[in-house]
CSV table of N, CA and C in Angstrom, one decimal:
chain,number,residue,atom,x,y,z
A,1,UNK,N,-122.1,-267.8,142.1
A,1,UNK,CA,-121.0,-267.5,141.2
A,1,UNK,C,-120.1,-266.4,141.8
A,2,UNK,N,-120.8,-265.1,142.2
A,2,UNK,CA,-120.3,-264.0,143.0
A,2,UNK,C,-119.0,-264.9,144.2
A,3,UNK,N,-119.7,-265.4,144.7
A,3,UNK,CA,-119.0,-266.0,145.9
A,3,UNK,C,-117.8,-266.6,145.8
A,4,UNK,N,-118.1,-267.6,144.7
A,4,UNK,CA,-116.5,-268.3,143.9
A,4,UNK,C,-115.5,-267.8,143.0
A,5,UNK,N,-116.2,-266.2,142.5
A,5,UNK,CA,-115.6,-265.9,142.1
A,5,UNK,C,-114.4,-264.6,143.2
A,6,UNK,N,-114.8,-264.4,143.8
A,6,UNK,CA,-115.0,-263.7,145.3
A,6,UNK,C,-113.4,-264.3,146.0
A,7,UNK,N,-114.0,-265.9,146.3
A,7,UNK,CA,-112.8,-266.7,147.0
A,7,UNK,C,-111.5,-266.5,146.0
A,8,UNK,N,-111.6,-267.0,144.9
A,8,UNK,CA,-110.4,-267.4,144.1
A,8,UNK,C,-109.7,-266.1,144.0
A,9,UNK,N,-110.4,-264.9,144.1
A,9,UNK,CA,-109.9,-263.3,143.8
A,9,UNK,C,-109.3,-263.2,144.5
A,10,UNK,N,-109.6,-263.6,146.3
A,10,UNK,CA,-109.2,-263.5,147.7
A,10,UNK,C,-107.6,-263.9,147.5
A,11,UNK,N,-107.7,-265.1,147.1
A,11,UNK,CA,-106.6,-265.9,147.2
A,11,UNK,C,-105.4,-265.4,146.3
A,12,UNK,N,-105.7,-265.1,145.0
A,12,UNK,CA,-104.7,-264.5,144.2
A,12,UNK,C,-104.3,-263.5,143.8
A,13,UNK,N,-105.3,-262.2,144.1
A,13,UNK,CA,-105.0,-260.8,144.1
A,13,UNK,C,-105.5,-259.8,145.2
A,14,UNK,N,-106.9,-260.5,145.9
A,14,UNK,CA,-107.2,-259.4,146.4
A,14,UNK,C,-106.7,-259.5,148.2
A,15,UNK,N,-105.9,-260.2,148.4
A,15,UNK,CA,-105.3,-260.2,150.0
A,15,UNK,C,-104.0,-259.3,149.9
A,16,UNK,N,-103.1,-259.3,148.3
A,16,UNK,CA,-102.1,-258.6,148.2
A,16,UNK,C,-102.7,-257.2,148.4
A,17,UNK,N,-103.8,-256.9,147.8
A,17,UNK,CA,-104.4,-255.5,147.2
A,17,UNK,C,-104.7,-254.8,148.3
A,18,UNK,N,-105.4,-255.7,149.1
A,18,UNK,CA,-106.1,-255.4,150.4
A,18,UNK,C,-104.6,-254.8,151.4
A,19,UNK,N,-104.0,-255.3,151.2
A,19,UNK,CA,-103.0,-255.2,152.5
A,19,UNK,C,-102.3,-254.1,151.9
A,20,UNK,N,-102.1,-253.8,150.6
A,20,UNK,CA,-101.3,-252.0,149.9
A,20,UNK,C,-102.4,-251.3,150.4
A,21,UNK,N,-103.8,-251.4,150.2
A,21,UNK,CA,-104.6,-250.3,150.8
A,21,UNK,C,-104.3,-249.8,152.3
A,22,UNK,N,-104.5,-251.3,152.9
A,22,UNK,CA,-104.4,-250.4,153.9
A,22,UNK,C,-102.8,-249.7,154.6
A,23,UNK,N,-102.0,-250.5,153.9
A,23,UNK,CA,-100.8,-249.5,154.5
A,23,UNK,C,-100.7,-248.4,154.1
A,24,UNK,N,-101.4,-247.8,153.0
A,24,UNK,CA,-101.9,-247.1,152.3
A,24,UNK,C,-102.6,-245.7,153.0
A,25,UNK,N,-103.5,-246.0,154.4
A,25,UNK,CA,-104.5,-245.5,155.2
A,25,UNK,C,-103.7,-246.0,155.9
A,26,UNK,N,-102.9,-246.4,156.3
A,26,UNK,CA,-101.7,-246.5,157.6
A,26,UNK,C,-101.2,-245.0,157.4
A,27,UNK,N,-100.2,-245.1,156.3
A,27,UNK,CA,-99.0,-244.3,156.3
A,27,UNK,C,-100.2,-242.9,156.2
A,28,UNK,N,-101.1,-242.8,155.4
A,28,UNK,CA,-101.8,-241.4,155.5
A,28,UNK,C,-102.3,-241.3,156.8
A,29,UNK,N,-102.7,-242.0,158.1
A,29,UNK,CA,-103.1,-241.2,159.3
A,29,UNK,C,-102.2,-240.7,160.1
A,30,UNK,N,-100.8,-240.9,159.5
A,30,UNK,CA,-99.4,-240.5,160.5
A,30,UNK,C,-100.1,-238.9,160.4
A,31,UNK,N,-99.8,-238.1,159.6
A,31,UNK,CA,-100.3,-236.4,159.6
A,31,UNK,C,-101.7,-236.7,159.6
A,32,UNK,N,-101.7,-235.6,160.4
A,32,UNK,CA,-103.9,-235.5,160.2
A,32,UNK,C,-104.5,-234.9,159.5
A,33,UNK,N,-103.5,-233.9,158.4
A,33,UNK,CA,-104.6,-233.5,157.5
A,33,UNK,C,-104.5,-234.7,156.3
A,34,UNK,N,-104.0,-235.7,156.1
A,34,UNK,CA,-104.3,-236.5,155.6
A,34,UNK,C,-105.3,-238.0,155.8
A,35,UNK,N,-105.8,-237.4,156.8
A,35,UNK,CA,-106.6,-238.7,157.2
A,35,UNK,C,-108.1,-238.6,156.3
A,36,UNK,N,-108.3,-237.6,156.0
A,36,UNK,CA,-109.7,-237.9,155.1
A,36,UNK,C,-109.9,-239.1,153.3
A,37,UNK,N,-108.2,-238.8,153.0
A,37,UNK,CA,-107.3,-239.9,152.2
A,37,UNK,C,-107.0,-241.4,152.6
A,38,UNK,N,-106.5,-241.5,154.0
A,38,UNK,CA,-106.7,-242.8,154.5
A,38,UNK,C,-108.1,-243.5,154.9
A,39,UNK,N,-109.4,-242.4,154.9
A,39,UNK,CA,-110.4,-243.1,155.5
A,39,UNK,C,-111.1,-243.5,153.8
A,40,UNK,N,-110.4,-243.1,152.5
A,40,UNK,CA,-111.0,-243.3,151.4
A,40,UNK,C,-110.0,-244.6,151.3
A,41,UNK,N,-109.0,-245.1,151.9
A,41,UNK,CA,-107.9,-246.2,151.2
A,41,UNK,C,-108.6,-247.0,151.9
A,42,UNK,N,-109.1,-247.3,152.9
A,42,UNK,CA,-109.8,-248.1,153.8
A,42,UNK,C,-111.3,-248.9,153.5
A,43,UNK,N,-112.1,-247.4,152.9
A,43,UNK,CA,-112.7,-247.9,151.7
A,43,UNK,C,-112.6,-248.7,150.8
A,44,UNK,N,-111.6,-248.8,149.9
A,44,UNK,CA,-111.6,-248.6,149.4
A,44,UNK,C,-110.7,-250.4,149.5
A,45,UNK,N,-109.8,-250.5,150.5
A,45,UNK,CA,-109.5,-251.7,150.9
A,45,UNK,C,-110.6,-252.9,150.9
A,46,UNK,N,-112.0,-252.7,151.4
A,46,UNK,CA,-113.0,-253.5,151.8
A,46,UNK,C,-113.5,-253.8,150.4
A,47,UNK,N,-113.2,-253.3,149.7
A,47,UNK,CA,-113.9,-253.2,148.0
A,47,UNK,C,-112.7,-254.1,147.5
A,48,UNK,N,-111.4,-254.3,147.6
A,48,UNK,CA,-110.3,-254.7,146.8
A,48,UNK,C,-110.4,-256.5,147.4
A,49,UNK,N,-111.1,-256.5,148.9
A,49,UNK,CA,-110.7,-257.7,149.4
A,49,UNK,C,-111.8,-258.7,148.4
A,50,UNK,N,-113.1,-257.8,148.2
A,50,UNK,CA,-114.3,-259.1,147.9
A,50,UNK,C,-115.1,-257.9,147.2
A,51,UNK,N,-114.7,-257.6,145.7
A,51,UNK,CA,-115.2,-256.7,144.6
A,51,UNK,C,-116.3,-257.4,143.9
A,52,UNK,N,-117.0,-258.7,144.1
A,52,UNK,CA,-117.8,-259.4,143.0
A,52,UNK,C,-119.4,-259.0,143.5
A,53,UNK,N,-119.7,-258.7,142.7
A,53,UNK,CA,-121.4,-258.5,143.7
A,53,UNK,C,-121.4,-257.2,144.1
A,54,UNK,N,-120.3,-255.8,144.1
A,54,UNK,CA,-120.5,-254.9,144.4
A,54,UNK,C,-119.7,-253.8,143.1
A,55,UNK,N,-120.4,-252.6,143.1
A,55,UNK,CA,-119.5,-251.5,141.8
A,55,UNK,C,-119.3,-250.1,142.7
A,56,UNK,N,-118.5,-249.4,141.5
A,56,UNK,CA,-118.0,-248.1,142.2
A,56,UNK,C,-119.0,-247.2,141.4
A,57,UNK,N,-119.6,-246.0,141.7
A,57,UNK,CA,-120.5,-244.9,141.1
A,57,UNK,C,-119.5,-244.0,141.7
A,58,UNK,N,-119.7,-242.4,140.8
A,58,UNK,CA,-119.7,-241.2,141.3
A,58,UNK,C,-120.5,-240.7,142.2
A,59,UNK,N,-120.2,-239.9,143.1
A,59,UNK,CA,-121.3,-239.2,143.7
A,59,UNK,C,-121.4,-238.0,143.0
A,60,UNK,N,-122.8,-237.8,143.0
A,60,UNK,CA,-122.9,-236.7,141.8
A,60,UNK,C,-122.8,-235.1,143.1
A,61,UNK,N,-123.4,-235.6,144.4
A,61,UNK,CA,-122.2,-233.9,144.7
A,61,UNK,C,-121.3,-233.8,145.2
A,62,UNK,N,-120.5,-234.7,144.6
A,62,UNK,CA,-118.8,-234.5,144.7
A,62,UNK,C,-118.4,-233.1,143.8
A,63,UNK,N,-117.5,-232.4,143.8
A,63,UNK,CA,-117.5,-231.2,143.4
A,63,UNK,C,-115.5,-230.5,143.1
A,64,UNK,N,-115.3,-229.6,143.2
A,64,UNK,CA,-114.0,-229.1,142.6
A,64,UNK,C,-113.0,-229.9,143.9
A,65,UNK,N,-113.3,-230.2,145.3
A,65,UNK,CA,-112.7,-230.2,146.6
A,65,UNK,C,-112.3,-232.3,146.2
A,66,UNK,N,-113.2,-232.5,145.3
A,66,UNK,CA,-112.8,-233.9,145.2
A,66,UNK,C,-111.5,-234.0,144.5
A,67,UNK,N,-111.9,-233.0,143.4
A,67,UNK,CA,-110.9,-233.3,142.5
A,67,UNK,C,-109.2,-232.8,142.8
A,68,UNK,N,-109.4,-231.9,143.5
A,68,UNK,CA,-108.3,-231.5,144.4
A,68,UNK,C,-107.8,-233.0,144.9
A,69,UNK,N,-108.6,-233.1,146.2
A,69,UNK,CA,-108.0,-234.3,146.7
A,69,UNK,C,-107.9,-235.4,146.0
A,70,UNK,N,-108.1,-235.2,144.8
A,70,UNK,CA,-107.5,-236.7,144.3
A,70,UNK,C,-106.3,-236.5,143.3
A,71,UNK,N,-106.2,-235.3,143.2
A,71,UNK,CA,-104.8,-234.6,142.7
A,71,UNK,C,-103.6,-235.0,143.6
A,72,UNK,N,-104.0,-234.8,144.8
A,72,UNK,CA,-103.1,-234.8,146.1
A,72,UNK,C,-102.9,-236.4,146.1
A,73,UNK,N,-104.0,-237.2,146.4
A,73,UNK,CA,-104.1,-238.5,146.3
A,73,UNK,C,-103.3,-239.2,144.9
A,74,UNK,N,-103.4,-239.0,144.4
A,74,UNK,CA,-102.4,-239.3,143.0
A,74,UNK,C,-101.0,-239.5,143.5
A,75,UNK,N,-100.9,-238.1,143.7
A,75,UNK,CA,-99.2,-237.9,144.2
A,75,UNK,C,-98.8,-238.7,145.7
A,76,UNK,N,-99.4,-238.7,146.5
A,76,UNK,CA,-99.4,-239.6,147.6
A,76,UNK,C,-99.5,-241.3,147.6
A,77,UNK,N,-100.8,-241.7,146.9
A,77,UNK,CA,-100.8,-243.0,147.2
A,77,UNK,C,-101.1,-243.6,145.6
A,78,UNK,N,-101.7,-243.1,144.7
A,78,UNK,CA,-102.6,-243.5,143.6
A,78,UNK,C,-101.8,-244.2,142.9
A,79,UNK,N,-100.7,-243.8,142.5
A,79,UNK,CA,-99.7,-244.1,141.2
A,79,UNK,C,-99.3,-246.0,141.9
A,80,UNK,N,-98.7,-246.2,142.7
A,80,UNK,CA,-98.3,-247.3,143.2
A,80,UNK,C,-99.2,-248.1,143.1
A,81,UNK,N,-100.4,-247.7,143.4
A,81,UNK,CA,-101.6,-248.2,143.9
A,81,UNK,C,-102.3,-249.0,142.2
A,82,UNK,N,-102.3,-248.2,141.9
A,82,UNK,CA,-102.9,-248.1,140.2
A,82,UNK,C,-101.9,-249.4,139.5
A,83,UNK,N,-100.3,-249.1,139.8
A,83,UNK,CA,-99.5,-249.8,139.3
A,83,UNK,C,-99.5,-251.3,139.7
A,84,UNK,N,-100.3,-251.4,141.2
A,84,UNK,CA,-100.0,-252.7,141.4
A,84,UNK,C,-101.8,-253.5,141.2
A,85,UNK,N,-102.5,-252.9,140.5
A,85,UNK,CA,-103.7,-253.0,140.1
A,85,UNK,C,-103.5,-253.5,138.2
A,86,UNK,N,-102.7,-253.2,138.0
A,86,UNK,CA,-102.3,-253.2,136.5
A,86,UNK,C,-101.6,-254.4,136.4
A,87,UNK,N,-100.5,-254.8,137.4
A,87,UNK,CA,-99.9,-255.7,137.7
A,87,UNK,C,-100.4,-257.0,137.5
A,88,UNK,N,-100.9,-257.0,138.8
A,88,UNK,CA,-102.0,-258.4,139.4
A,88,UNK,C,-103.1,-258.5,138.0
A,89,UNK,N,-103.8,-257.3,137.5
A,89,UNK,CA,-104.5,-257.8,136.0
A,89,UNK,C,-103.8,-258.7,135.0
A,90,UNK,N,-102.6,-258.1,134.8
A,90,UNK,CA,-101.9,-258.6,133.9
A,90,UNK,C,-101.6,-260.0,134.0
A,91,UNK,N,-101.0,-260.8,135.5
A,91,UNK,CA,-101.0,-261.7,135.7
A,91,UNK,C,-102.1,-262.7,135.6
A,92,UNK,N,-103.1,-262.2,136.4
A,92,UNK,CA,-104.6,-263.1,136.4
A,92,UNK,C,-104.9,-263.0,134.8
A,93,UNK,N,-104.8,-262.2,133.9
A,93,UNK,CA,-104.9,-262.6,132.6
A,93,UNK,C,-104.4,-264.1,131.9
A,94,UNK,N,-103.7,-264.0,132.5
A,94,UNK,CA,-102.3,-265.3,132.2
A,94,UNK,C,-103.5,-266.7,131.8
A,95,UNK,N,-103.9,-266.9,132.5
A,95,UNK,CA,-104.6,-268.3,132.4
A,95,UNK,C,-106.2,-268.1,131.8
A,96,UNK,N,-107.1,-268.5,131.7
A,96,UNK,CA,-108.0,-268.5,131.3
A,96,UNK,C,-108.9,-268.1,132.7
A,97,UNK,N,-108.8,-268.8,133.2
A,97,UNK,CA,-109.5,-269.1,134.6
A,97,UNK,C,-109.7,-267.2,135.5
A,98,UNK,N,-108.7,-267.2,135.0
A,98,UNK,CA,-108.2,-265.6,135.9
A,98,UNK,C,-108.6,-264.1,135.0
A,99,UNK,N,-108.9,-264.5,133.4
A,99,UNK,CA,-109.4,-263.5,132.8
A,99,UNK,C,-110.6,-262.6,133.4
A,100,UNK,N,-111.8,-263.4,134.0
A,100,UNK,CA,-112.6,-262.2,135.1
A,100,UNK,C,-112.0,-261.3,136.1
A,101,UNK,N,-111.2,-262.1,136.5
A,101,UNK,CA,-110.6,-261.5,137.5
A,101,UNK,C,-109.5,-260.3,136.9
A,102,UNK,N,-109.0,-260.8,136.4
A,102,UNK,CA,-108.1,-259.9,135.3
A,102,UNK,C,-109.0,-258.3,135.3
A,103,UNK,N,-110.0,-258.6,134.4
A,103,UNK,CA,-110.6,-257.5,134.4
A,103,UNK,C,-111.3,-256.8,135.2
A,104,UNK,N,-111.9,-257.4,136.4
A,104,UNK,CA,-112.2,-256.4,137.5
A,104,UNK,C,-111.1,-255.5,138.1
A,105,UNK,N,-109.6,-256.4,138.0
A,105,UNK,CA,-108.6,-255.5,138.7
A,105,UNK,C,-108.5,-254.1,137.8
A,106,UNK,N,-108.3,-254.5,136.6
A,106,UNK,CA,-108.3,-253.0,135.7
A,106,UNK,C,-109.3,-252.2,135.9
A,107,UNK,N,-110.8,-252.7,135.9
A,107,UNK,CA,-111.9,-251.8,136.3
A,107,UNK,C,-111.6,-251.1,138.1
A,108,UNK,N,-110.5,-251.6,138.9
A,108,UNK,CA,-110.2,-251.1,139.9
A,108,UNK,C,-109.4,-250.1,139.8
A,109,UNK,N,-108.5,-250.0,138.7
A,109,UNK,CA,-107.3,-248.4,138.2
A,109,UNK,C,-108.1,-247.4,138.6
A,110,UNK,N,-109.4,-246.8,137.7
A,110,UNK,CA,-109.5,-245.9,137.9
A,110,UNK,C,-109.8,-245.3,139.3
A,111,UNK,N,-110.6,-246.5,140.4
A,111,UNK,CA,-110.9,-246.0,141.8
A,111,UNK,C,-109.7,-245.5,142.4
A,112,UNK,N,-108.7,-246.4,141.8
A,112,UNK,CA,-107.6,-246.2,142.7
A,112,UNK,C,-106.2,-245.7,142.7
A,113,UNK,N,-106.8,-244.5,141.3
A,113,UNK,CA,-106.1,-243.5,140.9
A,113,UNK,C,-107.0,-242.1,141.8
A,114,UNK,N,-108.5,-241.9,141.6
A,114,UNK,CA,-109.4,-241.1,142.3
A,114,UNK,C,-110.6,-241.4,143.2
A,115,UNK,N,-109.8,-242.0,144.3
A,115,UNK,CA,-111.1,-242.5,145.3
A,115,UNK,C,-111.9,-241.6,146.0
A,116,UNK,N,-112.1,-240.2,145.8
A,116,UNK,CA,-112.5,-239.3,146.3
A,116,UNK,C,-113.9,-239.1,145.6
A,117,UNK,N,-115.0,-238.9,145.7
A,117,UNK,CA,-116.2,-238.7,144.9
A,117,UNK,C,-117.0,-239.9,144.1
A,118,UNK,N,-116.2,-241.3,144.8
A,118,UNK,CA,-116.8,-242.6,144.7
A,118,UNK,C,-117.3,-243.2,145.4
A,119,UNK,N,-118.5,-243.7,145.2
A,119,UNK,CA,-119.3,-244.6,146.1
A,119,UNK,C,-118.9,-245.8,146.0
A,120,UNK,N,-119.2,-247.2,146.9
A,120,UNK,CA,-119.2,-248.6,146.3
A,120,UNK,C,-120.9,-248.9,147.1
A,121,UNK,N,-121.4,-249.6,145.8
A,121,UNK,CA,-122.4,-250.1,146.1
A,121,UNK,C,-123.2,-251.5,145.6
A,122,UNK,N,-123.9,-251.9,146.1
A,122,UNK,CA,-124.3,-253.8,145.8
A,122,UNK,C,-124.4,-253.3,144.5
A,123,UNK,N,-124.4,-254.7,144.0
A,123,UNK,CA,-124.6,-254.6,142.3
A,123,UNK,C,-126.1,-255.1,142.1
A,124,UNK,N,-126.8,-254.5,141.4
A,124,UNK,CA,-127.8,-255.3,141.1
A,124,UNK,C,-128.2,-255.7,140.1
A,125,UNK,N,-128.4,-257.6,140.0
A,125,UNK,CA,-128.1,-258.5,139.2
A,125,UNK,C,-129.9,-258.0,138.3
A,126,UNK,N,-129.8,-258.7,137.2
A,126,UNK,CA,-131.3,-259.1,136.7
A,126,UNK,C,-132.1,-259.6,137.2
A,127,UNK,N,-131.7,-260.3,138.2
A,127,UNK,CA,-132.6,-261.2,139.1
A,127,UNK,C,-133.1,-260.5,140.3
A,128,UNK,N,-132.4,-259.3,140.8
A,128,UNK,CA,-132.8,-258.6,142.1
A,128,UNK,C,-133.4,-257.4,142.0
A,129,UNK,N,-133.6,-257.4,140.4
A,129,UNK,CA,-134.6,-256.2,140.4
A,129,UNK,C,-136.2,-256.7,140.4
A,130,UNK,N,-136.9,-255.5,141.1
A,130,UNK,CA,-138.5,-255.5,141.2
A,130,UNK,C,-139.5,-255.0,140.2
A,131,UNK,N,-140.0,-255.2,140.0
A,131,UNK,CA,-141.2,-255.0,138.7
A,131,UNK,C,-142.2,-253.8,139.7
């Protein structure tokens, strides 16, 4: 199901999503103290292309320097980013079919208002846990 839901995402939101990220980590490695911001868009890209089967955590020693840079990040890339995350939700809402999808993109706002002190990692189903 991951998989199909995965493709249809590809196709209707997450190739648009994918490609603002990375211009996103384009435009931030022009100056180089911003490249620690582009290597989180890039991230953060590979999550927006094929999001099903994986989630976002905090890292718990992320600390005051994250929240800085995601202040910075806000003002730089987040707001657009956030906006066209809201967007594409809204749309894939539209139909029935696109409601999942719909809502993974909003569960993407928050990463992509502060991608700084976020992990992405496999999801693990009911079935792939061990006793």
């Amino acid at each position: 199901m991951r998989t199909i839901l995965n493709i249809i995402w590809l196709i209707f939101a997450g190739l648009g999503l994918f490609l603002g990220y990375m211009l996103a980590g384009i435009l931030l490695c022009i100056p180089i103290v911003t490249i620690p911001w582009a290597i989180a868009s890039f991230r953060i890209a590979r999550y927006a292309i094929w999001p099903f089967g994986r989630e976002i955590v905090s890292k718990p020693t992320s600390g005051v320097g994250s929240f800085l840079g995601n202040v910075l990040w806000v003002i730089l890339a987040g707001w657009w980013l956030a906006i066209g995350h809201i967007v594409s939700g809204l749309l894939l809402c539209v139909t029935i079919i696109g409601i999942p999808m719909g809502i993974a993109d909003f569960k993407m706002v928050p990463v992509s208002l502060m991608p700084l002190g976020k992990e992405i990692v496999p999801r693990r189903g009911a079935f792939d846990r061990t006793l």
